Tab-separated table of C-alpha atoms and ligand atoms in Angstrom:
chain	number	residue	atom	x	y	z
A	1	MET	CA	-0.008	0.020	-0.002
A	2	ARG	CA	1.399	3.493	-0.930
A	3	GLU	CA	1.679	5.621	1.618
A	4	SER	CA	3.460	8.960	2.377
A	5	CYS	CA	3.537	9.608	5.719
A	6	GLY	CA	4.633	11.095	8.782
A	7	VAL	CA	6.370	9.369	11.745
A	8	ALA	CA	7.360	10.480	15.459
A	9	ALA	CA	8.879	8.919	18.327
A	10	ALA	CA	9.772	9.952	21.817
A	11	VAL	CA	11.866	8.320	24.937
A	12	GLY	CA	11.490	10.243	28.019
A	13	PRO	CA	9.493	12.771	30.230
A	14	ARG	CA	6.048	13.389	28.775
A	15	ALA	CA	6.890	10.975	25.768
A	16	THR	CA	3.151	10.831	24.392
A	17	ILE	CA	2.530	14.409	24.648
A	18	LEU	CA	5.509	15.202	22.430
A	19	VAL	CA	4.755	12.455	20.101
A	20	TYR	CA	1.251	13.740	19.845
A	21	ARG	CA	2.430	17.691	19.225
A	22	MET	CA	5.378	16.120	16.415
A	23	LEU	CA	2.111	14.724	14.845
A	24	LYS	CA	0.223	17.793	14.587
A	25	ALA	CA	3.500	19.719	13.320
A	26	LEU	CA	3.565	16.623	10.702
A	27	GLN	CA	-0.104	17.318	9.460
A	28	HIS	CA	1.011	17.919	6.000
A	29	ARG	CA	2.307	14.796	5.665
A	30	GLY	CA	-1.083	12.906	6.134
A	31	GLN	CA	-4.584	13.832	6.923
A	32	GLU	CA	-6.217	10.647	6.714
A	33	SER	CA	-5.647	8.893	9.904
A	34	ALA	CA	-3.294	9.466	13.165
A	35	GLY	CA	-2.248	6.989	15.796
A	36	ILE	CA	-0.116	6.711	18.801
A	37	SER	CA	1.398	3.412	20.933
A	38	TRP	CA	3.077	3.935	24.086
A	39	LEU	CA	4.385	1.297	26.562
A	40	SER	CA	2.549	1.036	30.008
A	41	GLU	CA	3.243	-2.611	31.385
A	42	LYS	CA	1.834	-3.711	27.694
A	43	ILE	CA	1.686	-1.651	24.196
A	44	VAL	CA	-1.315	0.830	23.950
A	45	THR	CA	-2.300	1.789	20.624
A	46	LYS	CA	-4.715	4.707	20.101
A	47	LYS	CA	-5.909	5.435	16.358
A	48	GLY	CA	-8.688	7.661	14.669
A	49	LEU	CA	-9.257	9.055	11.230
A	50	GLY	CA	-8.876	12.277	10.391
A	51	LEU	CA	-6.529	15.287	11.512
A	52	VAL	CA	-4.557	14.428	14.541
A	53	GLU	CA	-7.149	16.752	16.392
A	54	ASN	CA	-10.096	14.714	15.661
A	55	ALA	CA	-8.284	11.206	15.580
A	56	LEU	CA	-6.739	11.567	19.162
A	57	SER	CA	-7.351	13.202	22.386
A	58	PRO	CA	-4.679	14.344	24.254
A	59	LYS	CA	-6.772	13.394	27.487
A	60	GLU	CA	-6.529	9.663	26.645
A	61	LEU	CA	-2.970	9.658	26.305
A	62	ASP	CA	-0.793	8.306	29.273
A	63	VAL	CA	1.016	10.876	30.535
A	64	GLY	CA	3.396	8.816	32.431
A	65	ALA	CA	4.483	6.725	29.708
A	66	THR	CA	8.241	7.422	28.874
A	67	VAL	CA	8.307	5.435	25.587
A	68	SER	CA	5.926	6.378	22.677
A	69	ILE	CA	5.770	6.320	18.571
A	70	GLY	CA	3.381	7.768	16.495
A	71	HIS	CA	2.234	8.116	12.767
A	72	VAL	CA	-0.026	10.594	10.148
A	73	ARG	CA	-1.127	8.628	7.322
A	74	TYR	CA	-1.698	9.883	3.690
A	75	SER	CA	-2.680	6.908	1.534
A	76	THR	CA	-4.314	6.921	-2.073
A	77	THR	CA	-6.193	3.863	-2.009
A	78	GLY	CA	-9.965	3.736	-1.763
A	79	SER	CA	-11.627	3.996	1.799
A	80	THR	CA	-9.498	5.103	4.435
A	81	THR	CA	-10.521	2.308	7.235
A	82	ILE	CA	-8.808	2.416	10.709
A	83	LYS	CA	-7.726	-0.960	9.984
A	84	ASP	CA	-4.852	0.415	7.837
A	85	ALA	CA	-4.045	3.345	10.356
A	86	GLN	CA	-0.776	3.295	12.427
A	87	PRO	CA	0.848	2.419	14.264
A	88	MET	CA	0.424	-1.439	14.076
A	89	ASP	CA	0.559	-3.380	17.130
A	90	ASN	CA	1.245	-7.171	17.807
A	91	GLY	CA	1.350	-6.878	21.401
A	92	PHE	CA	5.168	-7.995	21.082
A	93	ILE	CA	5.992	-4.596	18.945
A	94	SER	CA	4.466	-1.614	17.512
A	95	VAL	CA	5.355	-0.265	14.132
A	96	ALA	CA	5.000	3.134	12.249
A	97	PHE	CA	5.980	3.573	8.874
A	98	ASN	CA	6.620	6.187	6.118
A	99	GLY	CA	7.166	4.924	2.723
A	100	THR	CA	6.218	1.873	0.493
A	101	ILE	CA	8.105	-1.787	0.015
A	102	ALA	CA	8.394	-2.357	-3.870
A	103	ASN	CA	9.306	-5.846	-3.392
A	104	TYR	CA	6.312	-6.720	-0.924
A	105	ARG	CA	5.147	-9.775	-3.088
A	106	ARG	CA	8.393	-11.289	-3.004
A	107	LEU	CA	8.549	-11.136	0.548
A	108	GLU	CA	5.032	-12.123	1.078
A	109	LYS	CA	5.893	-15.479	-0.752
A	110	GLN	CA	9.639	-15.793	0.959
A	111	LEU	CA	7.775	-15.736	4.637
A	112	ASN	CA	4.742	-17.683	3.635
A	113	LEU	CA	2.389	-14.587	4.667
A	114	ARG	CA	-0.502	-13.145	3.328
A	115	VAL	CA	-0.406	-9.181	4.146
A	116	ASN	CA	-2.680	-6.200	3.192
A	117	THR	CA	-0.238	-3.491	3.974
A	118	ASP	CA	3.625	-3.131	3.778
A	119	THR	CA	3.493	-2.560	7.616
A	120	GLU	CA	2.277	-6.098	8.317
A	121	ILE	CA	5.424	-7.330	6.511
A	122	ILE	CA	7.631	-5.000	8.497
A	123	LEU	CA	5.595	-6.390	11.787
A	124	ASN	CA	6.026	-9.953	10.818
A	125	ILE	CA	10.100	-9.777	9.964
A	126	LEU	CA	10.945	-7.811	12.911
A	127	SER	CA	8.802	-10.124	15.397
A	128	ASN	CA	10.182	-13.244	13.869
A	129	GLN	CA	13.297	-12.027	14.456
A	130	ILE	CA	12.970	-10.224	18.003
A	131	ARG	CA	11.374	-13.525	19.091
A	132	LYS	CA	14.486	-15.579	17.919
A	133	GLY	CA	16.383	-13.346	20.430
A	134	THR	CA	17.730	-10.896	17.876
A	135	GLU	CA	18.195	-7.383	19.075
A	136	LEU	CA	15.695	-4.901	17.650
A	137	GLU	CA	18.371	-2.670	15.360
A	138	GLN	CA	19.750	-6.026	14.395
A	139	SER	CA	16.284	-7.027	13.197
A	140	LEU	CA	15.635	-3.562	11.650
A	141	LEU	CA	19.538	-4.064	9.794
A	142	SER	CA	18.203	-7.567	8.116
A	143	PHE	CA	14.674	-6.297	7.411
A	144	SER	CA	16.829	-3.456	5.337
A	145	GLN	CA	18.550	-6.161	3.756
A	146	MET	CA	15.348	-7.896	2.319
A	147	ALA	CA	13.141	-4.845	1.458
A	148	ASP	CA	13.266	-3.050	-1.283
A	149	GLY	CA	12.049	0.296	-1.219
A	150	ALA	CA	11.398	3.640	0.748
A	151	TYR	CA	10.735	3.721	4.274
A	152	SER	CA	11.551	5.825	7.349
A	153	VAL	CA	10.415	3.571	10.314
A	154	VAL	CA	9.950	3.856	14.132
A	155	VAL	CA	9.247	0.853	16.178
A	156	LEU	CA	8.564	0.342	20.004
A	157	SER	CA	9.241	-3.012	21.807
A	158	LEU	CA	7.432	-4.584	24.784
A	159	ARG	CA	10.828	-4.485	26.038
A	160	GLY	CA	10.648	-0.776	26.069
A	161	LYS	CA	13.246	-0.036	23.369
A	162	VAL	CA	12.330	2.486	20.625
A	163	ALA	CA	14.138	2.282	17.447
A	164	ALA	CA	14.300	4.408	14.274
A	165	MET	CA	15.646	3.578	10.495
A	166	ARG	CA	16.117	5.484	7.690
A	167	ASP	CA	16.284	3.275	4.499
A	168	PRO	CA	19.442	2.464	2.838
A	169	ALA	CA	18.621	4.996	-0.252
A	170	GLY	CA	17.624	8.009	2.224
A	171	PHE	CA	14.091	8.490	0.055
A	172	ARG	CA	12.248	9.842	3.094
A	173	PRO	CA	13.746	11.997	5.828
A	174	LEU	CA	14.391	11.727	9.501
A	175	ALA	CA	15.444	13.757	12.206
A	176	LEU	CA	17.002	13.058	15.844
A	177	GLY	CA	16.368	15.723	18.372
A	178	ARG	CA	15.865	16.221	21.957
A	179	VAL	CA	13.374	18.134	23.840
A	180	GLY	CA	14.689	18.614	27.319
A	181	THR	CA	16.021	15.326	28.667
A	182	THR	CA	13.451	13.733	26.243
A	183	THR	CA	14.836	12.186	22.870
A	184	VAL	CA	12.696	12.676	19.859
A	185	ILE	CA	12.568	11.404	16.151
A	186	ALA	CA	10.301	12.798	13.621
A	187	SER	CA	9.848	12.741	9.701
A	188	GLU	CA	10.700	16.640	9.395
A	189	THR	CA	13.133	18.630	11.464
A	190	SER	CA	10.522	21.418	11.716
A	191	ALA	CA	8.269	19.148	13.705
A	192	ILE	CA	11.025	19.108	16.326
A	193	GLU	CA	11.725	22.847	16.478
A	194	GLN	CA	7.886	23.401	16.689
A	195	ILE	CA	7.629	21.756	19.809
A	196	GLY	CA	10.269	23.588	21.299
A	197	GLY	CA	13.294	20.935	20.762
A	198	GLU	CA	16.574	20.944	19.183
A	199	VAL	CA	17.479	18.879	16.346
A	200	ILE	CA	20.609	16.919	16.936
A	201	ARG	CA	21.338	15.609	13.518
A	202	GLU	CA	19.553	13.876	10.675
A	203	LEU	CA	19.438	9.983	10.138
A	204	LYS	CA	21.932	8.875	7.530
A	205	ALA	CA	20.545	6.992	4.897
A	206	GLY	CA	20.856	3.121	6.018
A	207	GLU	CA	21.227	4.403	9.852
A	208	VAL	CA	19.096	2.723	12.791
A	209	ILE	CA	19.350	4.282	16.135
A	210	VAL	CA	18.047	3.175	19.392
A	211	LEU	CA	16.592	5.608	21.601
A	212	SER	CA	17.029	5.990	25.285
A	213	GLU	CA	17.129	8.669	27.984
A	214	GLU	CA	20.838	8.275	28.461
A	215	TRP	CA	21.992	7.117	25.049
A	216	ILE	CA	21.400	6.628	21.489
A	217	ARG	CA	23.364	3.402	19.888
A	218	THR	CA	23.637	3.045	16.060
A	219	ALA	CA	24.204	0.750	13.383
A	220	GLU	CA	24.226	1.386	9.310
A	221	ARG	CA	24.142	-0.237	6.183
A	222	ARG	CA	25.397	1.666	3.553
A	223	GLY	CA	24.062	1.783	0.057
A	224	GLU	CA	23.432	4.114	-2.794
A	225	VAL	CA	21.565	7.278	-1.924
A	226	HIS	CA	18.463	8.254	-3.644
A	227	THR	CA	16.703	10.821	-1.731
A	228	CYS	CA	13.176	11.857	-3.066
A	229	SER	CA	13.460	15.269	-4.785
A	230	PHE	CA	9.630	15.866	-4.501
A	231	GLU	CA	10.304	15.934	-0.927
A	232	TYR	CA	12.321	19.423	-1.825
A	233	VAL	CA	9.714	20.342	-4.450
A	234	TYR	CA	6.418	20.175	-2.562
A	235	PHE	CA	5.895	17.443	0.182
A	236	SER	CA	8.331	18.676	3.242
A	237	ARG	CA	7.511	21.819	5.089
A	238	PRO	CA	9.691	24.813	3.900
A	239	ASP	CA	11.090	25.248	7.305
A	240	SER	CA	12.404	21.876	7.585
A	241	TYR	CA	16.054	20.876	6.447
A	242	ILE	CA	16.552	17.656	4.411
A	243	ASP	CA	20.189	16.320	4.583
A	244	GLY	CA	21.179	19.860	5.822
A	245	ILE	CA	19.531	21.911	2.960
A	246	SER	CA	16.847	24.342	3.554
A	247	VAL	CA	13.975	23.418	1.792
A	248	TYR	CA	12.757	26.709	1.582
A	249	GLU	CA	16.072	28.150	0.313
A	250	ALA	CA	15.904	24.931	-2.297
A	251	ARG	CA	12.512	26.158	-3.334
A	252	MET	CA	13.765	29.636	-4.038
A	253	ARG	CA	16.490	28.573	-5.886
A	254	LEU	CA	14.189	26.636	-8.085
A	255	GLY	CA	12.457	29.614	-8.619
A	256	GLU	CA	15.866	31.709	-9.570
A	257	VAL	CA	17.220	28.836	-11.961
A	258	LEU	CA	13.549	28.964	-13.398
A	259	ALA	CA	13.730	32.773	-14.181
A	260	LEU	CA	17.376	32.216	-15.595
A	261	LYS	CA	16.847	29.205	-17.619
A	262	HIS	CA	12.915	30.006	-18.635
A	263	PRO	CA	12.374	33.668	-18.703
A	264	ALA	CA	8.604	34.741	-19.570
A	265	GLU	CA	8.125	38.126	-20.603
A	266	GLY	CA	5.507	39.973	-18.051
A	267	ASP	CA	4.357	42.473	-15.823
A	268	VAL	CA	3.976	40.768	-12.599
A	269	VAL	CA	4.753	37.498	-11.031
A	270	ILE	CA	2.003	35.629	-9.464
A	271	PRO	CA	2.581	32.646	-6.853
A	272	VAL	CA	-0.055	29.709	-6.638
A	273	PRO	CA	-0.365	29.404	-2.731
A	274	ASP	CA	1.012	28.247	-0.884
A	275	SER	CA	3.449	25.683	-2.346
A	276	GLY	CA	4.435	27.835	-5.114
A	277	ARG	CA	5.254	30.896	-3.177
A	278	PRO	CA	8.559	30.411	-2.306
A	279	VAL	CA	9.244	29.258	-6.230
A	280	ALA	CA	7.611	32.400	-7.467
A	281	ILE	CA	9.648	34.638	-4.825
A	282	GLY	CA	12.845	33.333	-6.114
A	283	TYR	CA	11.750	33.816	-9.728
A	284	SER	CA	10.829	37.296	-8.791
A	285	ARG	CA	14.033	37.875	-7.446
A	286	ARG	CA	16.171	36.795	-10.051
A	287	SER	CA	13.978	38.019	-12.990
A	288	GLY	CA	13.340	41.443	-11.482
A	289	ILE	CA	9.937	41.333	-12.084
A	290	HIS	CA	7.705	41.931	-9.175
A	291	ILE	CA	5.697	39.905	-7.431
A	292	THR	CA	2.222	40.292	-6.011
A	293	GLU	CA	-0.473	37.774	-4.240
A	294	GLY	CA	-3.050	37.546	-6.953
A	295	LEU	CA	-4.436	34.326	-5.878
A	296	VAL	CA	-5.971	34.009	-2.540
A	297	ARG	CA	-6.218	30.528	-0.830
A	298	LEU	CA	-8.967	29.721	1.399
A	299	THR	CA	-7.545	28.686	4.496
A	300	ASN	CA	-10.935	26.292	5.189
A	301	SER	CA	-10.555	24.512	1.736
A	302	MET	CA	-10.671	20.690	1.306
A	303	ARG	CA	-7.335	18.666	-0.475
A	304	SER	CA	-8.286	18.285	-4.019
A	305	PHE	CA	-5.651	15.816	-4.828
A	306	ILE	CA	-7.092	12.840	-3.334
A	307	MET	CA	-10.841	13.505	-4.311
A	308	PRO	CA	-12.298	10.408	-6.159
A	309	SER	CA	-13.370	11.830	-9.175
A	310	GLN	CA	-12.252	14.498	-11.902
A	311	SER	CA	-15.539	16.442	-11.357
A	312	SER	CA	-15.051	16.812	-7.474
A	313	ARG	CA	-11.270	17.497	-7.801
A	314	ILE	CA	-12.299	20.646	-10.234
A	315	LYS	CA	-15.444	21.704	-7.913
A	316	ILE	CA	-12.786	21.553	-4.845
A	317	ILE	CA	-10.313	23.695	-6.805
A	318	GLN	CA	-12.679	26.173	-7.414
A	319	ASP	CA	-13.543	26.228	-4.204
A	320	LYS	CA	-10.190	26.660	-2.990
A	321	PHE	CA	-8.863	30.151	-4.819
A	322	GLY	CA	-9.920	33.588	-5.007
A	323	VAL	CA	-8.595	36.039	-7.603
A	324	VAL	CA	-7.667	39.584	-7.109
A	325	ARG	CA	-9.139	41.281	-10.322
A	326	GLU	CA	-6.910	44.254	-9.915
A	327	VAL	CA	-3.914	42.422	-9.905
A	328	MET	CA	-5.229	40.808	-13.077
A	329	LYS	CA	-6.606	43.091	-15.158
A	330	GLY	CA	-4.857	44.136	-18.365
A	331	ARG	CA	-1.774	42.502	-17.121
A	332	ARG	CA	0.810	39.848	-18.861
A	333	VAL	CA	0.979	37.568	-15.785
A	334	ILE	CA	3.511	34.950	-15.127
A	335	VAL	CA	1.862	32.519	-12.616
A	336	VAL	CA	4.442	30.149	-10.996
A	337	ASP	CA	3.719	26.885	-9.250
A	338	ASP	CA	5.848	24.211	-7.927
A	339	SER	CA	4.640	21.292	-9.792
A	340	ILE	CA	1.717	20.348	-12.413
A	341	VAL	CA	0.466	16.822	-11.604
A	342	ARG	CA	-2.982	16.192	-13.470
A	343	GLY	CA	-2.968	19.739	-14.501
A	344	ASN	CA	-6.814	20.285	-12.937
A	345	THR	CA	-5.100	22.879	-10.563
A	346	MET	CA	-3.490	25.199	-13.075
A	347	ARG	CA	-6.273	24.727	-15.962
A	348	GLU	CA	-8.982	26.122	-13.493
A	349	LEU	CA	-6.807	28.818	-12.313
A	350	ILE	CA	-5.840	30.152	-15.767
A	351	ARG	CA	-9.450	30.353	-16.598
A	352	ARG	CA	-10.204	32.322	-13.521
A	353	ILE	CA	-7.263	34.692	-13.974
A	354	ARG	CA	-8.342	35.088	-17.761
A	355	GLU	CA	-11.980	35.858	-16.681
A	356	ALA	CA	-10.400	38.540	-14.315
A	357	GLY	CA	-8.836	40.266	-17.367
A	358	ALA	CA	-5.249	39.321	-17.623
A	359	LYS	CA	-4.010	39.941	-21.314
A	360	GLU	CA	-1.435	36.842	-20.965
A	361	VAL	CA	-0.676	34.349	-18.926
A	362	HIS	CA	2.367	32.575	-18.988
A	363	VAL	CA	3.195	29.275	-16.556
A	364	ARG	CA	6.333	28.433	-14.749
A	365	ILE	CA	6.741	25.052	-13.067
A	366	GLY	CA	9.681	24.614	-10.430
A	367	SER	CA	10.249	21.020	-11.028
A	368	PRO	CA	10.259	19.064	-14.400
A	369	PRO	CA	7.000	17.311	-16.084
A	370	ILE	CA	5.892	14.249	-14.146
A	371	ILE	CA	5.873	11.592	-16.407
A	372	PHE	CA	6.153	8.585	-14.577
A	373	PRO	CA	4.186	6.898	-11.305
A	374	CYS	CA	5.739	6.618	-8.137
A	375	TYR	CA	6.562	3.389	-6.271
A	376	MET	CA	8.432	4.994	-3.413
A	377	GLY	CA	5.662	6.280	-1.496
A	378	VAL	CA	4.331	9.902	-3.089
A	379	ASP	CA	0.772	9.777	-4.270
A	380	PHE	CA	1.090	10.143	-8.220
A	381	PRO	CA	-1.616	8.571	-10.279
A	382	THR	CA	-1.262	6.301	-13.129
A	383	ARG	CA	0.332	7.380	-15.991
A	384	ASP	CA	-2.985	7.836	-17.844
A	385	GLU	CA	-3.689	10.694	-15.573
A	386	LEU	CA	-0.415	12.382	-15.397
A	387	LEU	CA	-0.946	15.344	-17.679
A	388	ALA	CA	2.769	15.347	-19.121
A	389	ALA	CA	2.729	11.729	-19.754
A	390	ASN	CA	0.267	12.132	-22.174
A	391	MET	CA	0.855	15.463	-24.060
A	392	GLU	CA	3.736	17.373	-25.366
A	393	PRO	CA	4.531	20.655	-23.714
A	394	LYS	CA	2.877	22.467	-26.433
A	395	GLU	CA	-0.041	20.628	-26.037
A	396	ILE	CA	0.049	21.423	-22.266
A	397	GLY	CA	-0.128	24.915	-23.117
A	398	GLU	CA	-3.189	24.569	-24.656
A	399	HIS	CA	-4.767	22.095	-22.356
A	400	ILE	CA	-4.414	24.390	-19.493
A	401	GLY	CA	-4.930	27.713	-21.515
A	402	ALA	CA	-1.675	29.465	-20.993
A	403	ASP	CA	0.217	31.392	-23.690
A	404	SER	CA	3.431	29.438	-22.868
A	405	VAL	CA	4.228	26.911	-20.384
A	406	GLU	CA	7.668	25.897	-19.033
A	407	TYR	CA	8.975	23.430	-16.499
A	408	LEU	CA	12.660	23.059	-15.367
A	409	THR	CA	14.751	20.191	-16.841
A	410	THR	CA	15.891	17.413	-14.177
A	411	GLU	CA	19.543	18.846	-14.164
A	412	GLU	CA	18.408	22.329	-13.873
A	413	MET	CA	16.279	20.913	-10.672
A	414	MET	CA	19.088	19.192	-9.405
A	415	GLN	CA	21.333	22.247	-9.497
A	416	ALA	CA	18.695	24.440	-7.774
A	417	ILE	CA	18.325	22.075	-5.054
A	418	GLY	CA	21.960	21.477	-4.552
A	419	ARG	CA	22.701	17.809	-4.735
A	420	VAL	CA	22.552	15.100	-6.958
A	421	ASP	CA	22.054	11.789	-5.031
A	422	LEU	CA	18.243	12.210	-5.991
A	423	CYS	CA	15.598	10.016	-6.745
A	424	ASN	CA	13.942	11.442	-9.996
A	425	ALA	CA	11.904	8.425	-10.887
A	426	CYS	CA	8.893	10.479	-11.353
A	427	PHE	CA	10.320	12.996	-14.108
A	428	THR	CA	12.885	10.160	-15.825
A	429	GLY	CA	11.265	6.828	-15.329
A	430	ILE	CA	14.854	5.418	-13.801
A	431	TYR	CA	13.778	3.866	-10.926
A	432	PRO	CA	16.382	3.391	-8.034
A	433	LEU	CA	15.318	-0.022	-6.922
A	434	ARG	CA	16.195	-3.717	-7.601
A	435	GLU	CA	12.936	-4.610	-8.847
A	436	ILE	CA	10.170	-2.455	-10.463
A	437	PRO	CA	6.501	-4.173	-9.396
A	438	SER	CA	5.249	-6.107	-12.539
A	439	ALA	CA	2.262	-4.816	-14.233
A	440	GLU	CA	-0.085	-6.489	-12.137
A	441	GLU	CA	1.188	-5.499	-9.123
A	442	GLN	CA	1.200	-1.964	-10.277
A	443	ARG	CA	-2.199	-2.199	-10.984
A	444	ARG	CA	-3.134	-3.789	-7.634
A	445	ARG	CA	-1.230	-1.506	-5.572
A	446	PHE	CA	-0.485	1.654	-7.201
A	447	VAL	CA	-4.163	2.577	-9.015
A	448	CYS	CA	-5.271	5.848	-7.711
A	449	ARG	CA	-9.140	6.279	-7.633
A	450	ALA	CA	-10.187	7.560	-11.020
B	1	5GP	P1	-2.699	18.921	-10.504
B	1	5GP	O1	-4.045	20.002	-10.238
B	1	5GP	O2	-1.897	19.266	-11.547
B	1	5GP	O3	-3.078	17.618	-10.226
B	1	5GP	O4	-1.681	19.370	-9.183
B	1	5GP	C1	-1.180	20.320	-9.007
B	1	5GP	C2	-0.828	20.891	-7.724
B	1	5GP	O5	-1.207	19.892	-6.456
B	1	5GP	C3	-0.041	21.632	-7.626
B	1	5GP	O6	-0.336	23.266	-6.651
B	1	5GP	C4	1.012	21.097	-6.436
B	1	5GP	O7	1.365	21.983	-5.466
B	1	5GP	C5	0.085	20.298	-5.874
B	1	5GP	N1	0.573	18.794	-5.488
B	1	5GP	C6	1.516	18.471	-5.925
B	1	5GP	N2	1.708	17.083	-5.429
B	1	5GP	C7	1.258	16.721	-4.872
B	1	5GP	C8	0.625	15.807	-3.730
B	1	5GP	O8	1.161	14.461	-3.784
B	1	5GP	N3	-0.398	15.960	-2.916
B	1	5GP	C9	-1.391	17.334	-2.851
B	1	5GP	N4	-2.381	16.998	-2.037
B	1	5GP	N5	-1.205	18.028	-3.654
B	1	5GP	C10	0.195	17.847	-4.437
B	2	MG	MG1	0.217	23.807	-4.445
């Protein structure tokens, strides 16, 4: 099951409350369900559907517990049920995981299992190893030898151990920090800072950390690093750092390179809020064309991206934005966003921008065309639905109603982010996996509701 989620863990005083607060700070990584596990004699797990605030009640949390893990989930498959919510707990260990295991079929066969989610695979492999007497950290390392995919994972054991691992390719981010005397782990650095903590460092690709109040032990499995470039482009919070690079600054540089390599003649730069804003600022800064907020994003808007039908997605986009007529009237506007996926957002916005009287509309995108589905956890639909998979750049312009559309190339994007050890599979079709899921498996597991 494809999931791009957020995980958190804490060992020390106020562990459950700190995990709860970190989950809230990671809410952008998943809004379908939230859950927390802690240890008080036995492993206790509470989970619910929706936002952290609705799914969990702080009053229910055992404030005396000193070990805890948590999860926010963002999945793409049909209905969201509590059964699929994480952490997943078998009474022996509890697991919260962000990512996807691409070779799950092979593992299922090898282990003679029948599972519904990747988390169950981890749960099984780890429990079996630990029952045999293997230490948790060693079990995680051998799991990483068997599993091919993208995952950042936190585990809590009945013995009171908490461990965290970032997969050997480092696809997803994971950070270590401290809040007072409590050691914490979170998917993003900003979540640790949000709760008044201090980031100690980020986990390296393949690294396993065992948390405790007094000590932190580590082990590591080395591999080739392929961190997800879309974490920089869209997914992570702009105030996070990923492998030492500020996400906000990376996004500004995406805009700067865009202005340099893909200039447009226009009177004003308009960001698509919120995710397109830093890219637009960078674009404006480098081009010298001033930036103005011409699109207003309603704060109570719903997410269009995962709605089940094309018409409901468009309806939500209509409800999501307002257009400032005075900014658009008679102007040649340059609309800047971080990405185009299905093209719904841009098409609808341009229709409204023209209605508001814009003379020309030029679109500039802070990432390359998304042509291939993601098997590493990002919620991209099948090729049929990806706009750039089915159209030439010129046709894209016609489809969305723009006078011109330009994207970054993959090289330009890497240059802007400032690293080359990135996974760019959604742009290039080159998957840094040992084996790509078969067509049949892809259909079963990766089909987005259309
Ligand atoms: P489109 O309407 O083209 O399908 O989606 C593009 C818009 O969705 C952009 O404004 C972009 O910021 C945002 N977006 C890109 N990737 C994702 C994602 O994985 N999830 C969600 N919710 N939005 C995304
Ligand atoms: Mg956006």
